[in-house]
Coordinates of C-alpha atoms in Angstrom, one line a residue:
Chain T
M1 CA -25.8 3.9 -21.9
T2 CA -26.0 -0.2 -21.9
E3 CA -25.8 0.4 -25.7
N4 CA -22.3 1.8 -25.4
S5 CA -20.6 -0.8 -23.0
L6 CA -22.1 -2.9 -25.5
D7 CA -20.3 -1.5 -27.9
T8 CA -17.3 -2.1 -26.8
S9 CA -16.6 -5.4 -25.5
G10 CA -18.2 -6.1 -28.7
R11 CA -15.0 -4.1 -30.3
H12 CA -12.3 -5.8 -27.8
A13 CA -14.6 -9.2 -29.4
A14 CA -13.9 -8.0 -32.8
A15 CA -9.9 -7.6 -30.9
D16 CA -9.0 -10.7 -29.8
Q17 CA -11.2 -11.9 -32.9
A18 CA -8.6 -11.3 -35.3
S19 CA -5.9 -11.3 -33.2
T20 CA -6.8 -15.2 -33.5
E21 CA -7.1 -15.5 -36.8
R22 CA -3.9 -14.1 -37.4
A23 CA -2.8 -16.4 -34.8
G24 CA -4.5 -18.8 -37.0
A25 CA -2.8 -17.7 -40.3
S26 CA 0.5 -18.0 -39.1
A27 CA 0.6 -21.3 -37.1
N28 CA -1.1 -22.7 -40.7
A29 CA -0.5 -22.2 -44.6
P30 CA -2.1 -18.6 -45.2
G31 CA -4.9 -17.9 -47.5
S32 CA -6.9 -19.4 -46.0
A33 CA -9.5 -17.2 -46.3
D34 CA -13.1 -19.0 -45.8
S35 CA -11.4 -19.5 -41.8
P36 CA -14.9 -18.6 -40.4
A37 CA -15.2 -16.1 -38.3
H38 CA -16.1 -17.5 -35.0
V39 CA -18.7 -15.2 -34.2
D40 CA -19.8 -15.7 -30.2
S41 CA -23.4 -16.8 -31.2
S42 CA -24.3 -14.5 -27.8
V43 CA -22.8 -11.6 -28.6
P44 CA -25.7 -9.5 -30.5
S45 CA -25.1 -9.7 -33.9
R46 CA -25.4 -5.4 -34.4
V47 CA -22.1 -6.1 -32.5
A48 CA -20.3 -8.5 -34.4
A49 CA -21.0 -6.6 -37.8
P50 CA -17.8 -5.4 -38.4
P51 CA -16.3 -8.2 -41.2
P52 CA -13.5 -10.3 -40.5
G53 CA -10.1 -8.4 -39.8
G54 CA -12.9 -6.0 -38.1
A55 CA -12.7 -3.8 -40.6
G56 CA -14.9 -0.6 -39.2
R57 CA -16.3 1.3 -36.2
P58 CA -19.3 0.4 -34.8
P59 CA -22.5 2.2 -36.0
R60 CA -23.1 5.3 -34.0
P61 CA -26.6 5.5 -32.0
T62 CA -29.7 6.8 -33.8
L63 CA -30.9 10.2 -32.7
G64 CA -34.3 8.2 -31.3
R65 CA -31.8 6.1 -29.6
R66 CA -29.7 10.2 -28.1
A67 CA -33.4 11.3 -27.0
A68 CA -34.3 8.1 -25.4
A69 CA -30.8 7.9 -23.8
F70 CA -31.1 11.7 -22.7
A71 CA -34.8 11.2 -21.1
D72 CA -33.4 8.1 -19.0
S73 CA -30.5 10.1 -17.8
L74 CA -33.5 12.9 -16.6
W75 CA -36.6 10.9 -15.5
R76 CA -34.7 10.5 -12.1
P77 CA -33.5 13.6 -11.7
G78 CA -36.7 15.1 -12.9
L79 CA -39.0 12.9 -9.9
V80 CA -36.6 14.5 -7.8
L81 CA -37.3 17.5 -8.3
A82 CA -41.6 17.0 -9.0
A83 CA -41.4 16.1 -5.3
V84 CA -39.7 18.6 -3.7
F85 CA -41.6 21.0 -5.6
A86 CA -45.2 19.3 -4.7
V87 CA -44.0 19.7 -0.8
W88 CA -43.5 22.7 -1.9
W89 CA -46.4 23.5 -3.2
F90 CA -48.2 22.3 -1.0
V91 CA -46.6 24.2 2.3
A92 CA -47.2 27.6 0.8
A93 CA -50.6 26.7 -0.5
R94 CA -51.9 25.5 2.9
E95 CA -50.1 27.8 4.5
Y96 CA -48.5 26.1 6.5
V97 CA -45.5 29.1 6.7
P98 CA -46.7 32.6 6.1
N99 CA -46.8 33.2 2.3
Y100 CA -44.1 36.4 3.3
L101 CA -42.2 33.3 3.8
V102 CA -42.4 31.2 1.4
P103 CA -44.5 32.2 -1.7
T104 CA -46.5 30.0 -3.7
P105 CA -45.1 28.2 -6.7
G106 CA -47.2 30.6 -8.3
Q107 CA -46.9 34.0 -6.8
V108 CA -43.5 33.0 -8.1
W109 CA -44.3 32.8 -11.7
E110 CA -46.2 35.7 -12.1
T111 CA -42.8 37.3 -10.1
M112 CA -40.7 36.3 -11.9
T113 CA -43.0 36.6 -15.8
G114 CA -44.9 40.0 -14.4
Q115 CA -41.0 42.0 -13.6
W116 CA -39.1 39.6 -16.5
S117 CA -37.3 42.9 -18.6
E118 CA -36.0 43.7 -15.2
L119 CA -34.7 40.5 -14.3
A120 CA -33.3 39.3 -17.6
R121 CA -31.1 42.7 -17.7
H122 CA -29.2 41.6 -14.0
T123 CA -29.4 38.3 -14.6
V124 CA -27.7 39.1 -17.8
V125 CA -25.9 41.3 -16.0
T126 CA -24.3 38.6 -13.6
L127 CA -23.9 35.5 -16.2
Y128 CA -21.4 38.6 -18.1
E129 CA -20.0 39.0 -14.5
T130 CA -19.1 35.2 -14.2
V131 CA -18.4 34.2 -17.5
L132 CA -15.9 36.5 -17.6
G133 CA -14.4 35.5 -14.3
F134 CA -14.0 31.7 -15.3
L135 CA -12.5 32.7 -18.3
L136 CA -10.0 34.6 -16.5
A137 CA -10.1 31.8 -13.7
A138 CA -9.3 29.3 -16.4
A139 CA -6.8 31.8 -18.3
F140 CA -4.7 32.3 -15.6
G141 CA -5.0 29.1 -13.7
L142 CA -4.2 27.2 -16.5
A143 CA -0.9 29.5 -16.5
T144 CA 0.5 29.0 -13.0
A145 CA -0.7 24.8 -12.8
V146 CA 2.1 25.4 -17.1
A147 CA 4.7 27.9 -14.5
I148 CA 4.4 24.7 -11.0
A149 CA 4.1 22.1 -12.8
Y150 CA 7.3 22.8 -15.6
S151 CA 9.5 24.6 -13.2
R152 CA 10.9 23.3 -9.4
T153 CA 11.6 27.5 -8.5
L154 CA 8.5 28.4 -9.7
D155 CA 6.7 25.5 -8.0
K156 CA 8.1 26.6 -4.5
A157 CA 8.1 29.7 -5.3
L158 CA 4.3 30.1 -6.7
Y159 CA 2.3 26.8 -4.6
P160 CA 2.5 28.6 -1.3
I161 CA 1.3 32.2 -2.7
V162 CA -1.2 29.9 -4.1
L163 CA -2.2 28.3 -1.0
F164 CA -2.1 31.6 1.0
A165 CA -4.2 33.6 -1.8
Q166 CA -6.9 30.5 -1.3
V167 CA -6.9 30.2 2.2
I168 CA -7.5 33.9 2.9
P169 CA -11.4 34.2 2.8
K170 CA -11.9 35.9 -0.7
I171 CA -15.9 37.0 0.8
A172 CA -14.2 39.0 3.2
I173 CA -12.0 41.1 1.5
A174 CA -15.0 41.8 -1.4
P175 CA -15.6 45.1 0.6
L176 CA -11.7 45.8 0.2
L177 CA -12.2 45.3 -3.6
V178 CA -15.1 48.0 -3.4
V179 CA -13.3 50.7 -1.9
W180 CA -10.4 50.3 -4.6
F181 CA -12.5 49.5 -7.9
G182 CA -15.8 50.9 -7.2
L183 CA -19.1 49.5 -8.2
G184 CA -19.0 48.1 -11.3
L185 CA -18.1 45.7 -13.4
T186 CA -13.9 45.3 -11.8
P187 CA -14.4 43.9 -8.7
K188 CA -17.1 41.3 -9.6
V189 CA -14.7 40.1 -11.7
I190 CA -12.1 40.1 -9.9
L191 CA -13.7 38.2 -6.7
A192 CA -15.2 35.5 -8.9
V193 CA -11.2 35.3 -10.4
L194 CA -10.0 34.9 -7.1
I195 CA -12.9 32.6 -5.7
A196 CA -12.6 30.1 -9.4
F197 CA -8.7 30.6 -9.6
F198 CA -7.9 27.7 -7.4
P199 CA -9.7 24.4 -8.6
V200 CA -7.3 25.3 -11.7
V201 CA -4.4 25.1 -10.8
I202 CA -4.4 22.5 -8.7
S203 CA -6.3 20.6 -11.4
G204 CA -4.1 22.0 -13.9
V205 CA -1.0 20.8 -11.5
A206 CA -1.8 16.9 -10.7
G207 CA -3.3 17.1 -14.0
L208 CA 0.6 18.0 -16.0
R209 CA 2.1 16.0 -13.5
S210 CA 0.2 12.2 -14.0
T211 CA 1.8 12.1 -17.1
D212 CA 3.2 9.1 -17.1
P213 CA 7.2 8.7 -16.9
E214 CA 7.4 7.2 -20.1
L215 CA 5.8 8.6 -22.2
L216 CA 7.8 12.0 -21.4
D217 CA 11.1 8.6 -21.7
L218 CA 9.4 8.4 -25.3
A219 CA 9.2 12.4 -25.8
A220 CA 13.3 12.8 -25.5
T221 CA 14.1 9.7 -27.1
M222 CA 11.6 11.6 -30.6
G223 CA 13.9 14.6 -29.9
A224 CA 11.3 16.1 -29.1
G225 CA 11.2 19.5 -27.2
P226 CA 9.4 20.6 -24.8
W227 CA 6.6 22.7 -26.9
R228 CA 6.0 19.7 -29.0
T229 CA 6.5 17.0 -26.0
F230 CA 3.5 19.9 -23.8
R231 CA 1.4 19.8 -27.3
K232 CA 0.7 16.1 -27.5
I233 CA 1.5 14.6 -24.7
R234 CA 1.3 16.7 -21.3
F235 CA -1.5 18.8 -22.7
P236 CA -4.0 15.8 -24.1
N237 CA -3.3 14.3 -21.3
A238 CA -3.8 16.4 -18.2
L239 CA -7.4 17.7 -19.6
P240 CA -9.5 15.0 -17.8
H241 CA -8.1 16.5 -14.2
L242 CA -8.2 20.1 -15.8
M243 CA -12.2 19.6 -17.0
A244 CA -12.9 18.3 -13.5
G245 CA -11.3 21.8 -11.7
L246 CA -12.5 24.0 -14.7
K247 CA -16.6 22.0 -13.8
V248 CA -15.9 23.2 -9.4
A249 CA -14.9 26.4 -10.9
V250 CA -17.9 27.5 -12.7
T251 CA -20.3 27.0 -9.8
L252 CA -17.0 28.9 -7.2
A253 CA -17.3 31.9 -9.9
V254 CA -20.7 32.7 -9.7
V255 CA -20.6 32.4 -6.1
G256 CA -17.9 34.8 -6.8
A257 CA -19.8 37.6 -8.7
V258 CA -23.0 37.5 -6.4
V259 CA -21.1 38.2 -3.5
G260 CA -19.6 40.9 -5.0
E261 CA -22.6 42.6 -5.3
F262 CA -23.8 42.1 -2.6
V263 CA -20.6 43.5 -1.4
G264 CA -21.9 46.9 -3.6
A265 CA -24.2 47.1 -6.6
S266 CA -26.4 48.7 -8.7
E267 CA -27.3 46.2 -10.6
G268 CA -27.0 41.7 -11.0
L269 CA -29.6 39.2 -8.9
G270 CA -26.4 39.8 -6.1
Y271 CA -28.7 43.5 -5.6
V272 CA -31.8 42.3 -7.0
L273 CA -31.8 39.9 -4.0
L274 CA -30.9 42.9 -1.5
L275 CA -33.7 44.5 -2.3
A276 CA -35.9 42.3 -2.1
N277 CA -34.7 41.0 0.9
G278 CA -34.9 44.8 2.2
N279 CA -38.5 44.2 1.0
L280 CA -39.9 41.7 3.1
D281 CA -40.9 40.8 -1.0
A282 CA -40.5 37.1 -1.0
P283 CA -41.4 35.8 -4.8
L284 CA -38.7 38.4 -6.2
L285 CA -36.6 36.6 -3.6
F286 CA -37.1 33.1 -4.7
A287 CA -37.4 34.4 -8.2
D288 CA -33.9 35.6 -7.6
L289 CA -32.3 32.5 -6.1
I290 CA -34.4 29.9 -9.2
L291 CA -32.1 32.4 -11.6
M292 CA -28.7 32.3 -10.2
S293 CA -29.4 28.3 -9.5
A294 CA -30.1 28.6 -13.2
I295 CA -27.1 30.4 -14.8
G296 CA -24.7 28.1 -12.6
I297 CA -26.9 25.2 -13.9
V298 CA -26.4 26.5 -17.4
L299 CA -22.4 27.3 -17.5
F300 CA -21.0 23.6 -16.4
V301 CA -23.9 21.9 -18.6
L302 CA -21.5 24.3 -21.1
V303 CA -18.5 22.5 -19.3
E304 CA -19.6 19.8 -19.5
I305 CA -20.5 19.6 -23.0
A306 CA -17.5 20.9 -23.8
E307 CA -15.4 18.1 -22.0
A308 CA -17.6 15.8 -23.9
L309 CA -16.2 17.0 -27.3
L310 CA -12.4 17.3 -25.7
I311 CA -11.6 14.4 -23.9
P312 CA -14.4 11.4 -25.0
W313 CA -12.0 8.9 -25.3
H314 CA -11.1 9.7 -20.9
A315 CA -12.1 6.0 -19.3
S316 CA -15.3 8.8 -17.4
R317 CA -16.5 9.8 -20.7
R318 CA -16.4 6.3 -22.3
A319 CA -20.3 6.4 -23.6
G320 CA -20.1 9.0 -25.0
V321 CA -19.8 9.1 -28.7
S322 CA -16.8 9.5 -30.0
L323 CA -15.6 11.9 -32.0
T324 CA -12.2 12.2 -33.2
T325 CA -9.4 9.9 -33.7
S326 CA -6.5 12.2 -33.3
Chain E
M1 CA 13.9 0.6 -45.8
T2 CA 18.3 1.8 -44.7
A3 CA 18.0 0.6 -41.5
A4 CA 21.3 -1.6 -41.8
P5 CA 24.8 0.9 -40.9
A6 CA 27.8 0.3 -42.2
A7 CA 29.0 -3.7 -41.2
T8 CA 31.9 -1.8 -39.9
G9 CA 32.5 -1.3 -36.2
T10 CA 29.9 -1.8 -33.5
A11 CA 26.2 -0.3 -33.1
I12 CA 27.1 -0.2 -29.6
G13 CA 29.8 -0.1 -27.6
M14 CA 29.0 -0.5 -23.3
S15 CA 32.8 0.6 -21.4
G16 CA 32.7 -0.3 -17.4
L17 CA 29.5 0.9 -17.3
T18 CA 29.0 1.8 -13.4
V19 CA 25.8 3.4 -11.9
R20 CA 25.6 4.2 -8.0
F21 CA 22.5 5.1 -6.9
T22 CA 22.7 7.1 -3.5
T23 CA 19.6 7.4 -0.7
R24 CA 19.9 9.8 2.6
R25 CA 20.6 6.0 4.2
S26 CA 22.4 4.1 2.1
Q27 CA 24.6 3.7 -1.7
T28 CA 22.7 0.8 -4.3
T29 CA 25.4 -0.5 -6.8
A30 CA 22.2 -1.5 -10.1
L31 CA 25.2 -1.9 -12.8
D32 CA 28.7 -3.1 -12.1
D33 CA 31.1 -2.5 -14.1
V34 CA 29.8 -4.1 -17.4
S35 CA 31.1 -3.5 -20.6
L36 CA 29.1 -5.0 -23.7
D37 CA 30.0 -4.4 -27.6
I38 CA 26.9 -4.8 -30.1
E39 CA 27.8 -5.3 -34.2
P40 CA 25.4 -4.2 -36.2
G41 CA 22.8 -6.2 -37.1
E42 CA 22.9 -8.4 -34.2
F43 CA 19.7 -9.5 -31.6
V44 CA 21.2 -9.3 -28.6
T45 CA 18.7 -10.1 -25.5
I46 CA 19.2 -10.0 -22.0
V47 CA 18.3 -12.3 -19.5
G48 CA 19.0 -11.6 -14.8
P49 CA 16.5 -12.2 -12.9
S50 CA 14.4 -8.8 -11.4
G51 CA 15.9 -5.6 -10.1
C52 CA 19.7 -6.5 -12.1
G53 CA 19.8 -3.4 -13.5
K54 CA 18.6 -4.9 -17.6
S55 CA 16.5 -1.6 -17.5
T56 CA 19.0 1.0 -16.2
L57 CA 21.6 -0.4 -19.3
L58 CA 18.9 0.3 -22.1
K59 CA 18.1 3.9 -20.7
I60 CA 22.2 4.7 -20.3
V61 CA 22.3 2.9 -24.0
A62 CA 18.9 5.6 -25.2
G63 CA 20.8 8.2 -22.8
L64 CA 18.2 8.7 -20.7
V65 CA 20.1 8.1 -17.6
K66 CA 23.5 9.1 -16.8
P67 CA 25.7 6.2 -15.5
T68 CA 27.9 6.8 -12.9
S69 CA 31.1 6.4 -14.8
G70 CA 32.1 4.6 -18.3
A71 CA 31.1 5.6 -21.5
V72 CA 28.5 4.0 -23.9
S73 CA 28.4 4.6 -27.2
L74 CA 25.6 4.5 -30.3
L75 CA 26.3 4.4 -33.5
Q76 CA 30.5 5.1 -32.6
R77 CA 29.8 8.5 -30.8
P78 CA 29.3 8.8 -27.4
V79 CA 25.8 8.7 -26.2
R80 CA 25.7 12.5 -24.5
G81 CA 21.7 12.9 -22.7
P82 CA 18.8 11.4 -25.0
Q83 CA 19.3 9.8 -28.3
K84 CA 17.4 10.2 -31.5
E85 CA 18.9 7.2 -34.0
I86 CA 16.5 4.5 -31.8
G87 CA 13.3 2.9 -31.4
F88 CA 12.4 2.4 -27.3
V89 CA 9.6 -0.5 -26.5
F90 CA 9.0 -0.3 -23.0
Q91 CA 6.9 -3.7 -21.5
K92 CA 3.9 -1.2 -21.0
A93 CA 2.5 -0.1 -24.8
A94 CA 2.5 3.6 -23.8
L95 CA 0.0 4.9 -25.8
L96 CA -1.9 7.2 -26.0
E97 CA -5.1 6.9 -24.3
W98 CA -6.4 9.6 -27.2
R99 CA -5.8 8.6 -29.9
G100 CA -5.8 6.0 -32.3
A101 CA -3.6 3.1 -33.4
R102 CA -2.9 4.7 -36.8
A103 CA -2.4 8.5 -35.4
N104 CA 0.5 6.3 -31.8
I105 CA 2.4 5.2 -34.5
L106 CA 2.7 9.2 -36.5
L107 CA 3.6 10.2 -33.1
Q108 CA 6.9 9.4 -33.9
A109 CA 6.4 11.3 -36.9
E110 CA 5.1 14.1 -35.8
M111 CA 7.6 14.3 -32.5
R112 CA 10.4 13.9 -35.0
G113 CA 9.1 16.4 -37.6
M114 CA 9.4 14.1 -40.3
D115 CA 7.5 13.6 -43.6
R116 CA 4.0 13.4 -43.7
A117 CA 3.3 12.0 -46.6
Q118 CA 6.5 9.5 -46.5
A119 CA 5.5 9.0 -43.2
A120 CA 1.7 7.8 -43.9
R121 CA 2.9 5.3 -46.2
R122 CA 5.9 3.8 -43.7
A123 CA 3.3 4.0 -40.9
D124 CA 0.2 2.4 -43.2
E125 CA 3.2 -0.6 -44.2
L126 CA 4.1 -1.3 -40.9
I127 CA -0.3 -1.8 -40.2
E128 CA -0.3 -4.3 -42.5
M129 CA 3.3 -6.3 -41.7
T130 CA 2.0 -6.3 -37.9
G131 CA -1.3 -7.0 -39.2
L132 CA -2.8 -4.6 -37.5
T133 CA -5.1 -3.7 -40.9
G134 CA -8.8 -3.0 -39.7
F135 CA -7.8 -1.3 -36.6
E136 CA -5.9 1.4 -37.3
K137 CA -8.6 4.5 -35.6
A138 CA -9.0 2.0 -32.8
L139 CA -8.4 3.4 -29.4
P140 CA -5.9 1.6 -27.3
H141 CA -9.2 0.8 -24.5
E142 CA -10.1 -1.7 -27.5
L143 CA -7.2 -3.1 -28.3
S144 CA -6.0 -6.6 -26.7
G145 CA -2.2 -6.2 -24.8
G146 CA -1.3 -7.9 -27.9
M147 CA -2.5 -5.5 -30.4
Q148 CA -1.2 -2.5 -27.9
Q149 CA 1.9 -4.0 -27.6
R150 CA 2.1 -4.2 -31.4
V151 CA 1.2 -0.6 -32.1
A152 CA 4.1 1.0 -29.3
L153 CA 6.5 -1.7 -32.4
C154 CA 4.8 -0.1 -35.2
R155 CA 6.0 3.3 -33.8
A156 CA 9.4 2.3 -32.5
L157 CA 9.6 1.9 -36.5
L158 CA 8.6 4.0 -38.1
H159 CA 11.2 5.8 -38.8
S160 CA 13.3 2.8 -39.3
P161 CA 15.8 3.1 -36.7
P162 CA 18.4 1.4 -36.6
V163 CA 18.2 0.3 -33.2
L164 CA 16.4 -1.3 -31.5
L165 CA 15.6 -1.4 -27.8
M166 CA 13.2 -3.3 -25.7
D167 CA 13.0 -3.4 -22.5
E168 CA 10.6 -6.9 -21.7
P169 CA 7.9 -5.5 -24.2
F170 CA 6.4 -9.1 -24.2
G171 CA 6.5 -9.6 -20.5
A172 CA 2.6 -8.5 -20.5
L173 CA 1.1 -11.4 -21.9
D174 CA 0.1 -14.4 -22.4
A175 CA 1.4 -17.1 -23.3
L176 CA 0.0 -17.9 -26.4
T177 CA 0.4 -14.0 -27.5
R178 CA 4.1 -13.6 -26.6
E179 CA 4.6 -17.0 -28.2
Q180 CA 3.5 -14.9 -31.4
M181 CA 5.2 -11.9 -31.1
N182 CA 8.1 -13.6 -31.2
A183 CA 7.8 -14.6 -34.2
E184 CA 7.1 -11.9 -35.7
L185 CA 9.1 -9.8 -34.3
H186 CA 11.7 -12.3 -35.6
R187 CA 10.8 -11.7 -38.8
I188 CA 10.3 -8.3 -38.2
W189 CA 14.7 -8.0 -37.4
R190 CA 15.3 -10.9 -40.2
E191 CA 13.1 -8.8 -42.8
T192 CA 14.9 -4.6 -41.1
G193 CA 18.3 -5.8 -40.1
S194 CA 19.0 -3.5 -37.6
T195 CA 20.1 -3.7 -34.4
V196 CA 18.2 -5.0 -31.8
V197 CA 18.9 -4.7 -27.4
L198 CA 15.9 -7.1 -25.9
V199 CA 15.3 -7.5 -21.9
T200 CA 14.0 -10.1 -20.7
H201 CA 12.9 -12.4 -18.1
S202 CA 12.5 -15.6 -20.1
I203 CA 15.1 -18.3 -21.1
A204 CA 13.0 -19.3 -24.6
E205 CA 12.4 -15.6 -25.4
A206 CA 15.9 -15.6 -25.0
V207 CA 16.8 -18.0 -27.2
F208 CA 14.4 -17.6 -29.8
L209 CA 14.9 -14.5 -30.6
G210 CA 18.9 -13.9 -29.9
T211 CA 21.9 -14.2 -31.7
R212 CA 23.7 -14.1 -28.5
V213 CA 22.3 -14.2 -24.6
V214 CA 23.8 -11.9 -22.2
V215 CA 23.0 -13.5 -18.7
M216 CA 23.0 -10.5 -15.8
S217 CA 23.7 -11.4 -11.7
P218 CA 21.1 -10.2 -9.4
R219 CA 22.0 -6.6 -8.3
P220 CA 24.4 -5.5 -8.7
G221 CA 23.9 -6.2 -11.6
R222 CA 27.0 -8.0 -13.9
I223 CA 27.7 -9.8 -17.3
I224 CA 28.3 -13.3 -15.9
R225 CA 28.4 -15.2 -19.4
T226 CA 27.7 -14.0 -23.1
F227 CA 26.5 -17.4 -24.8
P228 CA 26.2 -17.0 -28.6
V229 CA 22.4 -18.6 -30.1
E230 CA 23.7 -21.4 -32.6
L231 CA 20.5 -21.6 -34.2
P232 CA 19.7 -20.9 -37.6
A233 CA 19.5 -17.0 -38.7
H234 CA 16.1 -17.7 -40.2
R235 CA 13.4 -19.4 -37.2
D236 CA 10.4 -20.7 -36.3
Y237 CA 8.7 -21.0 -33.4
A238 CA 7.7 -24.7 -33.4
Q239 CA 11.4 -26.3 -34.9
V240 CA 13.0 -23.9 -32.9
M241 CA 11.4 -25.7 -29.2
S242 CA 11.6 -28.8 -30.2
D243 CA 15.9 -28.3 -31.6
P244 CA 17.9 -30.1 -28.8
R245 CA 20.6 -27.1 -29.4
F246 CA 17.8 -24.8 -28.6
D247 CA 17.0 -27.5 -24.5
R248 CA 20.9 -27.3 -23.8
L249 CA 21.1 -23.3 -23.6
A250 CA 18.5 -22.7 -22.4
T251 CA 19.3 -25.7 -19.7
D252 CA 22.7 -24.4 -19.5
L253 CA 20.8 -20.6 -18.4
R254 CA 17.8 -22.4 -16.2
G255 CA 21.3 -22.9 -14.4
L256 CA 23.7 -20.3 -14.4
L257 CA 20.3 -18.3 -13.9
G258 CA 19.3 -20.0 -10.9
S259 CA 23.0 -20.5 -9.2
A260 CA 23.6 -16.7 -9.2
A261 CA 20.4 -16.2 -7.5
A262 CA 21.4 -18.9 -5.3
N263 CA 24.4 -17.0 -4.4
H264 CA 22.4 -14.3 -3.7

């Protein structure tokens, strides 16, 4: 992290240096090729490496450095998790709380490994519902956002409906969905879509509306049609907002899928949770919760990775490695 | 490039331009009966206090703002809607922050559907000319303000527009960078022969760059006077600054702008 912010300042230094050189070159006689590249000695030499004229970017961090940075970002949350784990283990092992309420980590582990194939099957079901719901929510959400951002009429027509759909407690319509669509995949996916839809729309509209009006004026003088302007200017400009919305949406999609399973299902982690609850099977309950959280975390990280690849240029991402210039 | 149009007829014709903004409470007149003809190859600078409608004037010429009354023509064609035969430079560089310098310049070509190879060659020429060599891939946040504005200038010049409109392009730069950019812009204008209209707050900039200086009054914006600039066509920054004719004109302008503000 610190490494990269240093790089950035280094490039600034390089830019300023080159512009002063140019100033010198245009004021004095040109061709003073031997004009020394004044580099402040306090700047690390790696940063000063670009030749006079400033060609080239700073070298990419090596694999070792990146691994070190990754480890550096992990040890703090790791420590907190370990502390929580230790407290759990201590409380359960000493039986301050009876084991049928709080099982020991060992019991949970045994349940997880013992019933692994069953649990894996249910995890895949929930994961499938979540991902499908998320992707549909992203697609519909983005389409709605575009409609709202581009058309005043649609803005007035759709926005109240979107808002209304959001304030209905969606968990409360889960039973209705089960009545309508049965116990299969459909009601879970619909619920996931309904829950994950709103943040996508809101962030998409905010992103599309945040385009610098001067850029739009500029696009007009370039004679570009609305599609080109959308593709080259408005959409990329909206991506940072949109990605933030998608991160919220993906975690909410898990909630939608699980709640759908609560209400009526024959498989999935939500179904297992109810089963474990009914049997007072605390180890299974804990194992199930851990798997649900794991789904949320994995999907969230995937969206984060997508974000890092899509918008390496954005301020929130500048610590990352630049991948593209076009 | 073939930037200079045939030397017949006006490049930009404005007649009786008036702009009124109506808000709920009141009506403001931003521009009041502005008429100005600009010949091909001229470099017209417009000075005036803040809020005198100078920027609005440029946007009208570009077809981005409709005047309440009056008419504009660009290259002898009436302006209705956004114009393509222009290059526009704003006070902010207005670059796409996800694109490198060269890709930002080439946005012009992509939006216009220009020939790729030809546009790429032209972009490289401009990069060379404005001293951006070595920074082709640098993202806007990695460039200094002056460099960003150079990229914006290259973008505006990529399609060799016969008319270049500049809205306080160097207003956000420090004094030294500004002088340097002025000298560069002068050189570029000499090389391309485009018609340039530049709006500025700086009297020195207006006199150094302009072949004609237009002075506007505070709101409602009117043209108070236009001054021809009697300086050699080829100008060296240091020489111009010490030229007595420069001093005289600058003093006149300062007096005029001062009294205009005082009467307000």
